[in-house]
């Protein structure tokens, strides 16, 4: 843990704002960062007081601030500092609450979550953040998705030859269930997004799977229902099923892309149905390396947005060319999500590999958008 | 200028329109192979000025009408 750069940075940011430093509150499980954490907590309190926001712990990750410190806990701290030297000096836009320099553990409410391993921490912080924030009765989909994904992950482990993409994921639902149990008692402060209660809805999930056998596309197109095959235009069979309403691209190598599902479980179920269709046609299809490649979500903040203002202050992340496209394209760094923001207040979020990234990105952008509300 | 957002649709060539027809209308199945479209529809009404024909199942086989295909529809 490179603690040397930390004291340099933290006082520089905090010094102009904080009048005094009370003794740091006791923290558990973060051995080498207790001092910095205390300073950061104080900064959070100050910022929250300035913004007049109810929760003192506002986990806002505006990417305007160096994010190499943020990555600190997610990966090797040394490489984080070495690989992102250019992000050190930022515009220092502290008028909005920029907390992306804060490590995950501090800004999340999970102060008692020990830094067990970097990988698990990253997964925990990413996966716990939406769970701690989302009102549980209204987000059954998440719960169902998580529960069934844990089931499906355990099923997928029965397949030999599954790659690493499947194996770490069973860890996640288990840690999710554990973290849910540990989080629920300790969320006295509701995060900001729960005040607005807006939850992005998943609209599209793209996933891939390897059927692990060569396929005769013409045979599939001729014998399967609802299939298209035009090799001159595209070298795959385009097949659709009604439930879940999805489209699959099936290639002669045996690889398949499944699009159109509204949840992770639906995507997996649909992929399995396509695999069964192929199997029934006589091919020895298997179900290897199912992986969700992209998730798209959308929501409505319900107020008009000044896109011009947003592109001026966040020009490193935004591109807005109304003559080309009416939406502002915001490329958030952490998490790595692309958001399309429209004047109407509608927001499209894409590029996620996991549902939590969509939620986290929206929680990051919502306070920024509120700052650019029209009139 | 291809934004990643749209790569899902362009790469997949996947419009859900066919399925919308499946759900709403009477399209049972469709197939496209060797430049030949085959549709199976259920509960179809053929309406002419004078006549009305109702049918439980109809199979339409259609080929391309351009230069590449010169066959007729049955």
PDB file of N, CA and C in Angstrom, chain A residues 206 218 221-222 224-230 232 234 240-242 245-247 249 259 294 296 325 329 340, chain B residues 1 3 5-6 8 11-16 18-20 22-23 27-35 37:
ATOM      1  N   UNK A 206     -26.982  -8.427 -24.074  1.00  0.00           N
ATOM      2  CA  UNK A 206     -26.313  -9.178 -25.137  1.00  0.00           C
ATOM      3  C   UNK A 206     -25.374 -10.170 -24.465  1.00  0.00           C
ATOM      4  N   UNK A 218     -27.141 -24.209 -42.988  1.00  0.00           N
ATOM      5  CA  UNK A 218     -28.245 -24.399 -43.924  1.00  0.00           C
ATOM      6  C   UNK A 218     -29.248 -25.392 -43.365  1.00  0.00           C
ATOM      7  N   UNK A 221     -31.244 -23.619 -40.775  1.00  0.00           N
ATOM      8  CA  UNK A 221     -32.203 -22.660 -41.327  1.00  0.00           C
ATOM      9  C   UNK A 221     -33.377 -23.368 -41.973  1.00  0.00           C
ATOM     10  N   UNK A 222     -33.133 -24.528 -42.517  1.00  0.00           N
ATOM     11  CA  UNK A 222     -34.221 -25.219 -43.201  1.00  0.00           C
ATOM     12  C   UNK A 222     -35.136 -25.947 -42.235  1.00  0.00           C
ATOM     13  N   UNK A 224     -35.283 -25.428 -38.665  1.00  0.00           N
ATOM     14  CA  UNK A 224     -35.739 -24.732 -37.465  1.00  0.00           C
ATOM     15  C   UNK A 224     -36.838 -23.748 -37.820  1.00  0.00           C
ATOM     16  N   UNK A 225     -37.689 -23.504 -36.865  1.00  0.00           N
ATOM     17  CA  UNK A 225     -38.724 -22.485 -37.053  1.00  0.00           C
ATOM     18  C   UNK A 225     -38.106 -21.122 -36.815  1.00  0.00           C
ATOM     19  N   UNK A 226     -38.657 -20.127 -37.513  1.00  0.00           N
ATOM     20  CA  UNK A 226     -38.289 -18.728 -37.278  1.00  0.00           C
ATOM     21  C   UNK A 226     -36.790 -18.512 -37.400  1.00  0.00           C
ATOM     22  N   UNK A 227     -36.289 -18.914 -38.542  1.00  0.00           N
ATOM     23  CA  UNK A 227     -34.861 -18.731 -38.787  1.00  0.00           C
ATOM     24  C   UNK A 227     -34.648 -18.055 -40.121  1.00  0.00           C
ATOM     25  N   UNK A 228     -33.605 -17.226 -40.176  1.00  0.00           N
ATOM     26  CA  UNK A 228     -33.218 -16.579 -41.424  1.00  0.00           C
ATOM     27  C   UNK A 228     -31.764 -16.903 -41.683  1.00  0.00           C
ATOM     28  N   UNK A 229     -31.458 -17.145 -42.957  1.00  0.00           N
ATOM     29  CA  UNK A 229     -30.064 -17.403 -43.292  1.00  0.00           C
ATOM     30  C   UNK A 229     -29.789 -16.851 -44.675  1.00  0.00           C
ATOM     31  N   UNK A 230     -29.006 -15.814 -44.722  1.00  0.00           N
ATOM     32  CA  UNK A 230     -28.647 -15.205 -45.996  1.00  0.00           C
ATOM     33  C   UNK A 230     -27.134 -15.067 -46.017  1.00  0.00           C
ATOM     34  N   UNK A 232     -24.966 -14.476 -48.110  1.00  0.00           N
ATOM     35  CA  UNK A 232     -24.367 -13.367 -48.859  1.00  0.00           C
ATOM     36  C   UNK A 232     -24.348 -12.098 -48.025  1.00  0.00           C
ATOM     37  N   UNK A 234     -24.943 -12.057 -44.392  1.00  0.00           N
ATOM     38  CA  UNK A 234     -24.387 -12.247 -43.054  1.00  0.00           C
ATOM     39  C   UNK A 234     -24.200 -13.733 -42.833  1.00  0.00           C
ATOM     40  N   UNK A 240     -35.149 -16.564 -33.837  1.00  0.00           N
ATOM     41  CA  UNK A 240     -35.863 -15.843 -32.783  1.00  0.00           C
ATOM     42  C   UNK A 240     -36.793 -16.798 -32.046  1.00  0.00           C
ATOM     43  N   UNK A 241     -36.950 -16.502 -30.764  1.00  0.00           N
ATOM     44  CA  UNK A 241     -37.949 -17.240 -29.983  1.00  0.00           C
ATOM     45  C   UNK A 241     -38.863 -16.227 -29.300  1.00  0.00           C
ATOM     46  N   UNK A 242     -40.056 -16.720 -28.944  1.00  0.00           N
ATOM     47  CA  UNK A 242     -41.026 -15.794 -28.362  1.00  0.00           C
ATOM     48  C   UNK A 242     -40.814 -15.575 -26.875  1.00  0.00           C
ATOM     49  N   UNK A 245     -38.448 -13.116 -25.308  1.00  0.00           N
ATOM     50  CA  UNK A 245     -38.417 -12.539 -26.654  1.00  0.00           C
ATOM     51  C   UNK A 245     -36.983 -12.111 -26.969  1.00  0.00           C
ATOM     52  N   UNK A 246     -36.338 -12.933 -27.777  1.00  0.00           N
ATOM     53  CA  UNK A 246     -34.923 -12.700 -28.045  1.00  0.00           C
ATOM     54  C   UNK A 246     -34.597 -13.092 -29.474  1.00  0.00           C
ATOM     55  N   UNK A 247     -33.429 -12.669 -29.889  1.00  0.00           N
ATOM     56  CA  UNK A 247     -32.896 -13.028 -31.201  1.00  0.00           C
ATOM     57  C   UNK A 247     -31.506 -13.601 -31.009  1.00  0.00           C
ATOM     58  N   UNK A 249     -27.911 -15.041 -32.951  1.00  0.00           N
ATOM     59  CA  UNK A 249     -27.093 -15.209 -34.140  1.00  0.00           C
ATOM     60  C   UNK A 249     -26.267 -16.468 -33.910  1.00  0.00           C
ATOM     61  N   UNK A 259     -29.432 -11.794 -28.098  1.00  0.00           N
ATOM     62  CA  UNK A 259     -29.740 -10.393 -27.786  1.00  0.00           C
ATOM     63  C   UNK A 259     -31.216 -10.229 -27.507  1.00  0.00           C
ATOM     64  N   UNK A 294     -22.917  -7.273 -22.697  1.00  0.00           N
ATOM     65  CA  UNK A 294     -23.343  -5.876 -22.619  1.00  0.00           C
ATOM     66  C   UNK A 294     -24.746  -5.809 -22.035  1.00  0.00           C
ATOM     67  N   UNK A 296     -27.904  -2.885 -21.319  1.00  0.00           N
ATOM     68  CA  UNK A 296     -28.384  -1.544 -21.631  1.00  0.00           C
ATOM     69  C   UNK A 296     -29.549  -1.246 -20.700  1.00  0.00           C
ATOM     70  N   UNK A 325     -26.240  14.330 -33.299  1.00  0.00           N
ATOM     71  CA  UNK A 325     -27.086  13.470 -32.490  1.00  0.00           C
ATOM     72  C   UNK A 325     -27.622  14.313 -31.344  1.00  0.00           C
ATOM     73  N   UNK A 329     -23.278  12.433 -25.125  1.00  0.00           N
ATOM     74  CA  UNK A 329     -22.653  11.135 -24.870  1.00  0.00           C
ATOM     75  C   UNK A 329     -21.643  11.319 -23.747  1.00  0.00           C
ATOM     76  N   UNK A 340     -26.191   8.115 -22.570  1.00  0.00           N
ATOM     77  CA  UNK A 340     -26.755   9.053 -23.530  1.00  0.00           C
ATOM     78  C   UNK A 340     -27.760   9.883 -22.755  1.00  0.00           C
TER      79      UNK A 340
ATOM     80  N   UNK B   1     -17.896   6.578 -36.968  1.00  0.00           N
ATOM     81  CA  UNK B   1     -18.838   7.228 -36.059  1.00  0.00           C
ATOM     82  C   UNK B   1     -19.811   6.200 -35.477  1.00  0.00           C
ATOM     83  N   UNK B   3     -21.279   4.289 -32.825  1.00  0.00           N
ATOM     84  CA  UNK B   3     -21.288   4.272 -31.382  1.00  0.00           C
ATOM     85  C   UNK B   3     -21.565   2.870 -30.883  1.00  0.00           C
ATOM     86  N   UNK B   5     -23.290   1.889 -28.668  1.00  0.00           N
ATOM     87  CA  UNK B   5     -24.674   1.612 -28.334  1.00  0.00           C
ATOM     88  C   UNK B   5     -25.362   0.880 -29.461  1.00  0.00           C
ATOM     89  N   UNK B   6     -25.055   1.287 -30.657  1.00  0.00           N
ATOM     90  CA  UNK B   6     -25.795   0.741 -31.783  1.00  0.00           C
ATOM     91  C   UNK B   6     -25.150  -0.516 -32.317  1.00  0.00           C
ATOM     92  N   UNK B   8     -24.988  -3.204 -30.919  1.00  0.00           N
ATOM     93  CA  UNK B   8     -25.842  -4.341 -30.628  1.00  0.00           C
ATOM     94  C   UNK B   8     -26.784  -4.612 -31.776  1.00  0.00           C
ATOM     95  N   UNK B  11     -24.672  -5.140 -35.387  1.00  0.00           N
ATOM     96  CA  UNK B  11     -23.972  -6.415 -35.420  1.00  0.00           C
ATOM     97  C   UNK B  11     -24.976  -7.542 -35.423  1.00  0.00           C
ATOM     98  N   UNK B  12     -26.007  -7.457 -34.684  1.00  0.00           N
ATOM     99  CA  UNK B  12     -26.943  -8.557 -34.578  1.00  0.00           C
ATOM    100  C   UNK B  12     -27.957  -8.580 -35.697  1.00  0.00           C
ATOM    101  N   UNK B  13     -28.085  -7.507 -36.414  1.00  0.00           N
ATOM    102  CA  UNK B  13     -29.156  -7.414 -37.408  1.00  0.00           C
ATOM    103  C   UNK B  13     -30.460  -7.866 -36.792  1.00  0.00           C
ATOM    104  N   UNK B  14     -30.664  -7.516 -35.577  1.00  0.00           N
ATOM    105  CA  UNK B  14     -31.796  -8.110 -34.873  1.00  0.00           C
ATOM    106  C   UNK B  14     -32.846  -7.046 -34.610  1.00  0.00           C
ATOM    107  N   UNK B  15     -33.761  -6.931 -35.474  1.00  0.00           N
ATOM    108  CA  UNK B  15     -34.954  -6.139 -35.194  1.00  0.00           C
ATOM    109  C   UNK B  15     -36.000  -7.058 -34.626  1.00  0.00           C
ATOM    110  N   UNK B  16     -36.717  -6.555 -33.677  1.00  0.00           N
ATOM    111  CA  UNK B  16     -37.710  -7.415 -33.038  1.00  0.00           C
ATOM    112  C   UNK B  16     -39.037  -7.398 -33.785  1.00  0.00           C
ATOM    113  N   UNK B  18     -40.109  -8.916 -36.409  1.00  0.00           N
ATOM    114  CA  UNK B  18     -40.697 -10.204 -36.767  1.00  0.00           C
ATOM    115  C   UNK B  18     -41.406 -10.813 -35.582  1.00  0.00           C
ATOM    116  N   UNK B  19     -40.799 -10.686 -34.420  1.00  0.00           N
ATOM    117  CA  UNK B  19     -41.414 -11.268 -33.245  1.00  0.00           C
ATOM    118  C   UNK B  19     -42.657 -10.489 -32.843  1.00  0.00           C
ATOM    119  N   UNK B  20     -42.633  -9.174 -33.060  1.00  0.00           N
ATOM    120  CA  UNK B  20     -43.836  -8.406 -32.765  1.00  0.00           C
ATOM    121  C   UNK B  20     -44.994  -8.930 -33.600  1.00  0.00           C
ATOM    122  N   UNK B  22     -45.215 -11.892 -34.699  1.00  0.00           N
ATOM    123  CA  UNK B  22     -45.554 -13.201 -34.170  1.00  0.00           C
ATOM    124  C   UNK B  22     -46.530 -13.083 -33.021  1.00  0.00           C
ATOM    125  N   UNK B  23     -46.258 -12.128 -32.150  1.00  0.00           N
ATOM    126  CA  UNK B  23     -47.068 -12.027 -30.955  1.00  0.00           C
ATOM    127  C   UNK B  23     -48.427 -11.448 -31.290  1.00  0.00           C
ATOM    128  N   UNK B  27     -48.877 -14.597 -37.634  1.00  0.00           N
ATOM    129  CA  UNK B  27     -47.709 -15.260 -38.195  1.00  0.00           C
ATOM    130  C   UNK B  27     -47.267 -16.388 -37.259  1.00  0.00           C
ATOM    131  N   UNK B  28     -47.275 -17.585 -37.793  1.00  0.00           N
ATOM    132  CA  UNK B  28     -46.880 -18.722 -36.978  1.00  0.00           C
ATOM    133  C   UNK B  28     -45.374 -18.928 -37.040  1.00  0.00           C
ATOM    134  N   UNK B  29     -44.876 -19.098 -38.271  1.00  0.00           N
ATOM    135  CA  UNK B  29     -43.429 -19.240 -38.435  1.00  0.00           C
ATOM    136  C   UNK B  29     -42.981 -18.506 -39.682  1.00  0.00           C
ATOM    137  N   UNK B  30     -41.689 -18.252 -39.754  1.00  0.00           N
ATOM    138  CA  UNK B  30     -41.115 -17.667 -40.956  1.00  0.00           C
ATOM    139  C   UNK B  30     -39.770 -18.351 -41.203  1.00  0.00           C
ATOM    140  N   UNK B  31     -39.344 -18.332 -42.408  1.00  0.00           N
ATOM    141  CA  UNK B  31     -38.038 -18.909 -42.751  1.00  0.00           C
ATOM    142  C   UNK B  31     -37.476 -18.181 -43.961  1.00  0.00           C
ATOM    143  N   UNK B  32     -36.198 -18.000 -43.925  1.00  0.00           N
ATOM    144  CA  UNK B  32     -35.522 -17.416 -45.082  1.00  0.00           C
ATOM    145  C   UNK B  32     -34.257 -18.205 -45.343  1.00  0.00           C
ATOM    146  N   UNK B  33     -34.228 -18.899 -46.485  1.00  0.00           N
ATOM    147  CA  UNK B  33     -33.051 -19.686 -46.810  1.00  0.00           C
ATOM    148  C   UNK B  33     -32.968 -19.783 -48.323  1.00  0.00           C
ATOM    149  N   UNK B  34     -31.739 -19.640 -48.850  1.00  0.00           N
ATOM    150  CA  UNK B  34     -31.554 -19.670 -50.306  1.00  0.00           C
ATOM    151  C   UNK B  34     -32.423 -18.619 -50.993  1.00  0.00           C
ATOM    152  N   UNK B  35     -32.506 -17.447 -50.369  1.00  0.00           N
ATOM    153  CA  UNK B  35     -33.283 -16.343 -50.939  1.00  0.00           C
ATOM    154  C   UNK B  35     -34.758 -16.673 -51.121  1.00  0.00           C
ATOM    155  N   UNK B  37     -38.345 -16.963 -49.041  1.00  0.00           N
ATOM    156  CA  UNK B  37     -39.080 -16.747 -47.804  1.00  0.00           C
ATOM    157  C   UNK B  37     -40.229 -17.742 -47.716  1.00  0.00           C
TER     158      UNK B  37
END
